[in-house]
Amino acid sequence: MTRGDQLPVPRSIAGVGIGLRTPHIPEILDTTPAIPWFELLADNWLVSGGLNLDYLQAVSERYPVTLHGVGLSLGGIDPLDLDYLAKIKRLKAQCGAAWYSEHLCFSHFRRHHYHDLCPLPFTDEAVQHFIERIRRVQDFLGEQILIENVSSYLSYRESVFGEGEFLARIAEGADCLLLIDLNNLYVNQINHGQDAREIIDCLPRQRIREIHLAGYQEKDGFLLDAHNHPVAEPVWALYDYALQRWGQVATLIEWDHDLPPWSVLMAEQREAAGYHASALCKHRQGTLEAEQS
Amino acid sequence: MTLRALQHDYYQAMQGNDGALKARVQGAGGLSAEQALVVYRNNTEQTLLSVLQQTFAVCRMLVGERCFNQLALQYCRTLPSSSLDLNDYGEMLPDFIDQRLAPGDPLQTVPYLGDMARLEWLLQRAYYAANRTGFDFSRFARLTGEQQPDVRFTLAPDVAVIAAQWPVVDIWVMHQTDVDALPPLTVEQALQYVVVERAAYRPQPSGIDRQMYDLVRAIDSGQSFADIVALEPCVVQTLKEAIQRGWVTGFHHD
């Protein structure tokens, strides 16, 4: 709870934010850098005391924040964990997060937790399954959530949709919003031969609220969505393309492993902000040309 | 193939039985289906390994990186995660280590490893525990003579005790500095009663006497004030000290 038991009011999210990681917090609180917003990895902040609770309060008092979850298992076949969701709801109110996002994946089976984002096939059954569960989550929270596309190292032979159509059908059916991870799209492009630009073209613009940018790792024969490298050149190019199609969308720099000094993340943020700033005129120009033709 | 069957097959594949799922998936890029499933198995193992490395940092120093990772991966394969919260992972590692301390096992050269793991687990729990509340002395003073014997005290959420067979506090303190500068460790077996608490955000262990250990254990197991006094008539002074230190933060009575 914040001082005086006043719950913070959600503030607007715009521009390029950074995924908040604990080792960077002392420097952030000391220097209060001009970052427009931070994303909190929700599962790391479901705490009832200690340093992390005070960090949560200090950061959310100074910056607009959003919540990003990895534990809900939206695609799982186990019942939705409403206790977990109640904690997310409390955390969201506690820090005044503008929105809550989750992944299109499953992460546990019965009592076995993988702590990973496991993909489902792009089938009608999976679409309906996601729609039903996302609707229940939104009813529970009383608001729309954002759903994120995941990277993968396998594809299912039974898939009948492309990833773009899969995402669009779920978003429309569940009436939810989209968080598009461009690094994941690029990783899947290399891993599965899908065309990331085609996917961008077929997503419903009006539902896209956030973009994620991160770094992959090149492995023997595939790309690993490792979140331990700078954003790669092809992903910057994809970002430029997406911004031209969608206009200015709130964007996040994600870096989870082998954390670099805070200054490295700031440099990544500045680079993204450059693309973001020029996106408005490019988008307007593109819209104008489309109208004229 | 229903999603239920698919996720069952996926679970089997994560256990190393990937026959059913392998036929239904294609690996990414140049990977075979089998190799793709290994990537997912590794992702989970590396996540759990990283959690154990952070929680049991001194254990890791005591046995070295390679040995610790072998032990931790055996643990991951024997006891996969059953909680959504990664901070819950590793609770059984101390017992897992104790079971390994058999004649002929290399871990036998570090006989205090299980006790150290037990201590580090409590330190980890203390770090994430809820904040303390102050003891309500005025409410306690209002209890009647009849109510007092039935009182059951509550511990601060961060406080826990262990009885270690080895001087683990001393070993732990030594390993908070540059371990490369440490002389070879010679440890004599000696019973040590230990309390773990969080002070100024940082969990700390310290040695306590037997009487304090017994008191904290009795409170933790829900014994009434009358039961505790019956065990040790001089316990009132120890209880006062525990309250002053903030280890006992509340009470209730039926």
XYZ file of C-alpha atoms in Angstrom:
547
model
C 0.000 0.000 0.000
C 1.287 3.481 -0.754
C 1.564 6.255 1.768
C -1.742 7.340 3.278
C -3.391 4.173 1.923
C -4.060 5.974 -1.360
C -3.921 3.630 -4.324
C -1.939 5.133 -7.188
C -3.913 6.098 -10.256
C -2.754 4.406 -13.484
C -0.770 6.854 -15.615
C -0.537 6.892 -19.360
C 2.009 4.725 -21.143
C 3.717 6.208 -24.191
C 7.142 6.203 -25.799
C 9.883 3.685 -25.082
C 10.081 2.079 -21.640
C 12.443 -0.479 -20.122
C 11.789 -3.778 -18.349
C 12.689 -3.138 -14.706
C 15.227 -5.553 -13.220
C 16.181 -5.454 -9.540
C 19.966 -4.935 -9.882
C 19.326 -1.658 -11.749
C 16.892 -0.197 -9.229
C 19.352 1.561 -6.874
C 20.820 3.485 -9.835
C 17.366 4.280 -11.198
C 16.190 5.641 -7.848
C 19.413 7.635 -7.395
C 19.408 9.228 -10.823
C 15.703 9.125 -11.839
C 16.532 8.847 -15.550
C 14.102 10.239 -18.113
C 12.462 6.924 -18.976
C 8.762 7.360 -19.760
C 7.662 4.093 -18.122
C 8.798 0.747 -16.739
C 7.388 -2.733 -17.116
C 7.407 -4.928 -14.013
C 7.696 -8.684 -14.369
C 4.614 -9.341 -12.235
C 5.718 -12.728 -10.898
C 8.813 -11.153 -9.340
C 6.796 -8.567 -7.417
C 4.195 -10.705 -5.673
C 5.972 -10.055 -2.386
C 4.616 -9.176 1.017
C 7.647 -7.501 2.559
C 11.308 -6.620 2.515
C 13.383 -4.637 0.092
C 11.375 -5.565 -2.996
C 8.162 -4.188 -1.492
C 9.841 -0.852 -0.810
C 11.381 -0.849 -4.293
C 7.938 -1.459 -5.778
C 6.518 1.522 -3.968
C 9.459 3.791 -4.765
C 9.472 2.984 -8.490
C 5.702 3.158 -8.958
C 5.582 6.522 -7.186
C 8.104 7.953 -9.637
C 7.177 6.285 -12.932
C 4.152 4.955 -14.809
C 4.329 1.155 -14.799
C 2.755 -1.862 -16.500
C 2.622 -5.507 -15.384
C 3.863 -8.392 -17.497
C 3.157 -11.953 -16.359
C 4.707 -15.324 -17.178
C 2.841 -17.656 -14.821
C -0.834 -17.652 -15.783
C -0.606 -20.507 -18.329
C -3.388 -19.085 -20.484
C -3.104 -22.034 -22.848
C -2.935 -24.666 -20.117
C -5.604 -27.291 -19.601
C -5.543 -26.988 -15.795
C -8.159 -24.668 -14.260
C -7.107 -21.019 -14.201
C -5.347 -20.240 -10.931
C -7.688 -17.640 -9.481
C -5.580 -17.208 -6.331
C -2.663 -16.189 -8.514
C -4.907 -13.917 -10.534
C -6.228 -12.310 -7.344
C -2.622 -11.548 -6.374
C -2.041 -9.997 -9.787
C -5.158 -7.884 -9.350
C -3.973 -6.685 -5.927
C -0.489 -5.939 -7.256
C -1.943 -3.983 -10.155
C -3.983 -1.815 -7.799
C -1.028 -1.467 -5.431
C 1.361 -0.066 -8.041
C -1.204 1.630 -10.287
C -0.128 -0.364 -13.340
C -1.728 0.831 -16.560
C -2.247 -2.715 -17.869
C -1.442 -6.389 -17.433
C -0.084 -8.564 -20.213
C 0.445 -12.332 -20.527
C 1.712 -14.851 -23.054
C -0.095 -17.107 -25.516
C 1.358 -20.308 -24.173
C 1.067 -22.918 -21.453
C 3.563 -23.172 -18.625
C 2.434 -26.046 -16.415
C 0.657 -29.381 -16.498
C -1.032 -30.465 -13.307
C 1.542 -29.798 -10.592
C 4.526 -29.702 -12.935
C 5.738 -26.179 -13.625
C 8.088 -25.654 -16.565
C 8.836 -21.958 -15.885
C 8.956 -21.609 -19.653
C 6.634 -20.361 -22.391
C 5.485 -23.515 -24.189
C 3.716 -23.021 -27.528
C 0.393 -24.467 -28.653
C -0.514 -25.497 -32.219
C -2.236 -22.900 -34.390
C -5.556 -24.745 -34.527
C -9.174 -23.773 -34.085
C -9.289 -25.742 -30.838
C -6.420 -23.669 -29.456
C -8.058 -20.437 -30.645
C -11.302 -21.306 -28.855
C -9.418 -22.448 -25.759
C -7.512 -19.159 -25.526
C -10.635 -17.092 -26.194
C -12.583 -18.791 -23.420
C -9.779 -18.412 -20.863
C -8.844 -14.844 -21.791
C -12.490 -13.841 -21.437
C -12.595 -15.390 -17.958
C -9.424 -13.548 -16.970
C -10.807 -10.259 -18.255
C -14.083 -10.826 -16.396
C -12.130 -11.534 -13.208
C -9.921 -8.455 -13.573
C -12.711 -6.270 -14.908
C -10.606 -5.000 -17.812
C -8.952 -5.988 -21.082
C -5.572 -7.664 -20.961
C -2.762 -7.700 -23.532
C -1.636 -11.020 -24.980
C 1.865 -11.603 -26.338
C 3.084 -13.859 -29.156
C 5.826 -16.278 -28.099
C 8.971 -17.523 -29.812
C 9.309 -21.258 -30.338
C 11.791 -23.990 -31.204
C 9.216 -26.432 -32.527
C 6.097 -26.241 -34.661
C 3.128 -28.579 -34.660
C 2.243 -30.500 -37.814
C -1.465 -30.089 -36.997
C -1.357 -26.251 -37.189
C -3.834 -24.893 -39.741
C -3.306 -21.128 -39.340
C -0.335 -18.867 -39.786
C 0.769 -17.093 -36.600
C -0.716 -13.745 -37.680
C -4.159 -15.204 -38.314
C -3.933 -17.162 -35.059
C -3.200 -13.991 -33.078
C -5.860 -11.957 -34.868
C -8.579 -14.590 -34.362
C -7.848 -14.826 -30.642
C -7.717 -11.050 -30.153
C -11.014 -10.545 -31.982
C -12.749 -13.487 -30.316
C -11.624 -12.595 -26.802
C -11.903 -8.843 -27.377
C -8.465 -8.385 -25.869
C -5.458 -6.257 -26.794
C -2.117 -7.252 -28.324
C 1.487 -7.000 -27.236
C 3.619 -7.866 -30.239
C 7.140 -9.037 -29.509
C 9.079 -8.271 -32.680
C 12.099 -10.237 -31.548
C 9.845 -13.283 -31.170
C 8.453 -12.738 -34.667
C 11.979 -12.557 -36.067
C 13.163 -15.601 -34.099
C 10.175 -17.536 -35.472
C 10.909 -16.251 -38.971
C 14.374 -17.784 -38.841
C 13.296 -20.865 -36.897
C 10.173 -21.724 -38.887
C 10.506 -19.796 -42.133
C 7.449 -17.621 -41.538
C 7.470 -14.054 -42.869
C 7.421 -11.595 -39.957
C 6.334 -8.694 -42.194
C 3.338 -10.673 -43.437
C 2.309 -11.256 -39.844
C 2.663 -7.563 -39.020
C 0.488 -6.748 -42.041
C -2.371 -8.976 -40.964
C -2.619 -7.960 -37.306
C -5.496 -5.685 -36.250
C -3.831 -2.288 -35.673
C -6.561 -1.028 -33.349
C -5.787 -3.769 -30.822
C -2.012 -3.295 -30.633
C -0.987 -1.519 -27.419
C 2.636 -2.503 -26.928
C 5.731 -3.707 -28.740
C 8.560 -5.684 -27.153
C 12.152 -5.510 -28.384
C 14.830 -7.877 -27.121
C 17.992 -9.681 -28.170
C 18.272 -13.260 -29.349
C 21.231 -15.618 -29.238
C 22.487 -17.472 -32.303
C 22.722 -21.207 -31.678
C 23.749 -24.068 -33.907
C 20.910 -24.160 -36.434
C 18.373 -21.916 -34.725
C 17.847 -18.680 -32.788
C 17.259 -18.785 -29.029
C 15.043 -16.080 -27.550
C 17.576 -15.539 -24.785
C 16.950 -11.892 -23.822
C 20.652 -11.552 -23.092
C 21.858 -9.526 -26.097
C 21.244 -6.090 -27.604
C 18.403 -5.812 -30.093
C 19.736 -7.207 -33.381
C 19.822 -5.283 -36.653
C 17.056 -7.322 -38.384
C 14.778 -6.688 -35.400
C 15.432 -2.916 -35.593
C 14.467 -3.113 -39.270
C 11.298 -4.975 -38.338
C 10.571 -2.321 -35.693
C 10.915 0.423 -38.285
C 8.532 -1.471 -40.558
C 5.994 -2.083 -37.767
C 6.000 1.578 -36.707
C 5.342 2.646 -40.288
C 2.340 0.313 -40.377
C 1.020 0.977 -36.883
C 2.251 4.458 -35.992
C 3.582 5.186 -32.521
C 3.006 2.214 -30.255
C 4.376 2.078 -26.681
C 7.578 0.058 -26.878
C 9.637 -1.827 -24.333
C 13.287 -2.855 -24.190
C 13.523 -6.282 -22.508
C 16.763 -7.715 -21.142
C 16.470 -10.558 -18.626
C 19.700 -12.543 -18.505
C 23.407 -11.640 -18.263
C 22.257 -8.151 -17.301
C 24.501 -5.379 -18.629
C 25.143 -2.068 -16.832
C 22.138 0.263 -16.751
C 23.854 2.568 -19.267
C 23.632 -0.177 -21.934
C 19.869 -0.422 -21.501
C 19.627 3.378 -21.652
C 21.481 3.312 -24.975
C 19.077 0.684 -26.328
C 16.163 2.806 -25.120
C 17.557 5.906 -26.873
C 17.952 4.010 -30.128
C 14.373 2.749 -29.960
C 13.169 6.245 -29.056
C 14.801 7.544 -32.265
C 12.786 5.105 -34.379
C 9.704 5.880 -32.320
C 10.006 9.645 -32.791
C 10.353 9.372 -36.564
C 7.496 6.888 -36.803
C 4.748 9.468 -36.586
C 5.677 11.349 -39.754
C 6.469 8.116 -41.630
C 3.124 6.686 -40.590
C 1.294 9.886 -41.606
C 3.122 9.940 -44.921
C 2.273 6.284 -45.519
C -1.394 6.849 -44.660
C -1.505 9.873 -46.953
C 0.038 7.953 -49.846
C -2.401 5.115 -49.304
C -5.313 7.534 -49.356
C -4.021 9.256 -52.524
C -3.543 5.998 -54.345
C -5.243 -34.423 -31.108
C -6.848 -32.574 -28.209
C -4.951 -29.961 -26.224
C -5.250 -32.165 -23.141
C -3.560 -35.091 -24.892
C -0.945 -32.787 -26.371
C -0.040 -31.312 -23.003
C 0.121 -34.756 -21.477
C 2.519 -35.823 -24.241
C 4.501 -32.620 -23.739
C 4.825 -33.419 -20.043
C 6.042 -36.918 -20.917
C 8.550 -35.389 -23.331
C 9.877 -33.098 -20.595
C 10.463 -36.246 -18.503
C 12.533 -37.652 -21.364
C 9.776 -39.833 -22.910
C 9.297 -37.899 -26.125
C 8.020 -40.730 -28.367
C 4.399 -39.563 -28.559
C 5.088 -35.860 -29.098
C 8.049 -36.295 -31.426
C 5.826 -37.548 -34.230
C 3.649 -34.438 -34.046
C 6.265 -31.682 -34.038
C 8.977 -30.333 -36.284
C 12.153 -28.804 -34.906
C 13.077 -25.189 -35.576
C 15.669 -24.390 -38.234
C 18.144 -27.218 -38.428
C 16.868 -28.992 -35.316
C 15.235 -32.381 -35.294
C 12.051 -32.774 -33.241
C 14.093 -34.542 -30.588
C 16.637 -31.715 -30.423
C 13.872 -29.102 -30.215
C 12.401 -30.851 -27.185
C 15.851 -30.921 -25.605
C 15.948 -27.102 -25.957
C 12.755 -26.871 -23.884
C 14.027 -29.371 -21.311
C 17.238 -27.357 -21.005
C 15.338 -24.080 -20.628
C 13.492 -25.416 -17.595
C 16.599 -27.001 -16.094
C 18.682 -23.869 -16.548
C 15.996 -21.729 -14.921
C 15.812 -24.031 -11.894
C 19.588 -24.371 -11.734
C 19.942 -20.601 -11.688
C 17.461 -20.372 -8.786
C 19.406 -22.967 -6.793
C 22.722 -21.246 -7.525
C 21.402 -17.975 -6.135
C 19.636 -19.442 -3.097
C 22.483 -21.762 -2.080
C 25.401 -19.474 -2.871
C 27.603 -20.567 0.068
C 26.947 -24.265 -0.628
C 28.105 -23.560 -4.160
C 31.331 -21.994 -2.857
C 31.911 -24.900 -0.477
C 31.822 -27.625 -3.143
C 32.782 -25.625 -6.230
C 30.818 -24.696 -9.345
C 31.069 -28.028 -11.152
C 30.139 -30.211 -8.223
C 27.271 -27.928 -7.192
C 25.825 -27.870 -10.704
C 25.921 -31.675 -10.899
C 24.169 -31.940 -7.560
C 21.623 -29.261 -8.470
C 20.787 -30.842 -11.832
C 20.265 -34.225 -10.139
C 17.909 -32.448 -7.744
C 16.039 -30.759 -10.643
C 15.532 -34.107 -12.360
C 14.432 -35.833 -9.145
C 12.227 -33.047 -7.804
C 10.888 -30.815 -10.584
C 9.191 -27.562 -9.678
C 5.689 -27.957 -8.288
C 5.036 -24.290 -7.590
C 4.362 -21.344 -9.814
C 6.585 -19.253 -7.530
C 10.267 -19.873 -8.284
C 11.141 -18.671 -4.785
C 9.537 -21.872 -3.480
C 12.027 -24.014 -5.373
C 14.801 -25.723 -3.428
C 13.117 -26.407 -0.088
C 14.022 -30.109 -0.187
C 17.651 -29.615 -1.261
C 18.994 -29.879 2.350
C 17.348 -33.309 2.793
C 18.471 -34.316 -0.708
C 22.049 -33.468 0.282
C 21.746 -35.367 3.596
C 20.696 -38.463 1.661
C 23.819 -38.130 -0.456
C 26.173 -37.934 2.527
C 26.794 -41.669 2.442
C 30.171 -43.443 2.596
C 31.916 -43.228 -0.749
C 30.083 -40.140 -2.000
C 32.427 -37.203 -2.713
C 30.090 -34.931 -0.739
C 31.124 -36.765 2.417
C 34.182 -34.497 2.533
C 31.781 -31.609 3.208
C 29.624 -33.136 5.979
C 28.185 -29.736 6.949
C 26.739 -29.117 3.467
C 23.200 -30.201 4.425
C 23.179 -27.892 7.455
C 24.464 -25.024 5.331
C 21.724 -25.633 2.751
C 19.160 -25.612 5.579
C 20.506 -22.264 6.771
C 20.550 -20.750 3.278
C 16.981 -21.872 2.641
C 15.818 -20.018 5.783
C 17.800 -16.928 4.746
C 16.037 -16.977 1.387
C 12.611 -17.280 3.059
C 13.478 -14.412 5.402
C 14.394 -12.163 2.476
C 10.900 -12.440 0.967
C 8.929 -12.659 4.234
C 6.216 -10.143 5.104
C 7.239 -7.094 7.138
C 7.038 -7.298 10.920
C 4.367 -5.642 13.011
C 5.104 -4.351 16.515
C 4.092 -6.331 19.596
C 0.954 -4.816 21.143
C 2.056 -4.471 24.777
C -1.039 -2.565 25.909
C -3.354 -5.252 24.546
C -1.220 -7.885 26.234
C -1.454 -5.972 29.542
C -5.243 -6.042 29.319
C -5.354 -9.854 29.338
C -6.905 -11.291 32.499
C -5.096 -13.808 34.699
C -7.378 -16.471 33.279
C -6.635 -15.599 29.688
C -2.831 -15.474 29.958
C -2.131 -19.241 30.182
C -4.082 -19.823 26.950
C -2.157 -17.233 24.965
C -0.359 -18.466 21.870
C 2.368 -16.188 20.577
C 3.237 -15.609 16.932
C 6.689 -15.245 15.455
C 7.798 -12.493 13.116
C 7.343 -13.776 9.538
C 11.096 -13.639 8.870
C 12.193 -15.487 12.022
C 13.125 -19.174 12.079
C 15.528 -21.383 14.022
C 17.544 -24.499 13.337
C 19.755 -26.771 15.400
C 22.784 -27.422 13.220
C 25.247 -30.237 13.853
C 28.060 -28.000 12.609
C 29.008 -24.335 13.280
C 27.235 -23.103 10.173
C 26.984 -19.465 11.255
C 30.766 -19.236 11.448
C 31.194 -20.938 8.080
C 28.532 -18.693 6.526
C 30.159 -15.511 7.896
C 33.559 -16.592 6.544
C 32.039 -16.969 3.075
C 30.610 -13.448 2.946
C 34.070 -12.139 2.065
C 36.444 -12.925 -0.762
C 36.488 -16.725 -0.688
C 39.658 -16.912 -2.748
C 41.476 -15.293 0.177
C 40.196 -17.888 2.641
C 42.621 -20.402 4.125
C 41.648 -24.080 3.763
C 38.607 -24.693 5.923
C 38.991 -26.867 8.993
C 35.702 -27.445 10.730
C 35.164 -29.228 14.024
C 31.740 -30.733 14.549
C 29.827 -28.733 17.182
C 26.117 -28.295 17.816
C 24.982 -24.767 17.039
C 21.545 -23.250 17.635
C 20.812 -20.618 15.029
C 18.203 -17.932 14.518
C 17.622 -16.360 11.112
C 16.044 -12.933 10.889
C 15.862 -10.039 8.475
C 17.318 -6.773 9.688
C 17.475 -3.706 7.443
C 16.382 -5.752 4.430
C 19.230 -8.258 4.818
C 18.659 -11.739 6.262
C 21.263 -12.660 8.881
C 21.995 -15.765 10.943
C 23.265 -15.640 14.521
C 23.934 -18.124 17.292
C 21.446 -18.426 20.171
C 21.335 -20.524 23.323
C 19.362 -23.711 23.767
C 16.655 -22.005 25.842
C 15.895 -19.433 23.130
C 15.900 -22.165 20.500
C 13.385 -24.227 22.494
C 11.177 -21.186 23.052
C 11.052 -20.209 19.377
C 10.359 -23.815 18.385
C 7.546 -24.045 20.965
C 5.965 -20.809 19.722
C 6.325 -21.929 16.119
C 4.562 -25.207 16.875
C 1.618 -23.332 18.427
C 2.119 -24.262 22.084
C 0.253 -22.148 24.665
C 2.005 -19.933 27.192
C 1.083 -22.434 29.951
C 2.636 -25.307 27.989
C 5.817 -23.318 27.382
C 6.194 -22.344 31.048
C 5.594 -25.950 32.081
C 8.557 -26.988 29.955
C 10.918 -24.373 31.355
C 9.858 -22.201 34.308
C 12.573 -19.593 33.626
C 11.308 -19.015 30.110
C 9.626 -15.681 30.925
C 12.941 -13.824 30.794
C 13.771 -15.477 27.468
C 10.331 -14.561 26.145
C 10.884 -10.930 27.109
C 14.164 -10.954 25.218
C 12.506 -12.509 22.138
C 9.819 -9.801 22.198
C 12.425 -7.054 22.630
C 14.348 -8.366 19.654
C 11.189 -8.276 17.567
C 11.128 -12.053 17.062
C 7.719 -12.400 18.728
C 5.305 -9.920 17.214
C 1.834 -11.002 18.228
C -0.420 -13.310 20.210
C -3.925 -14.666 20.254
C -6.027 -16.639 22.693
C -9.116 -18.813 22.346
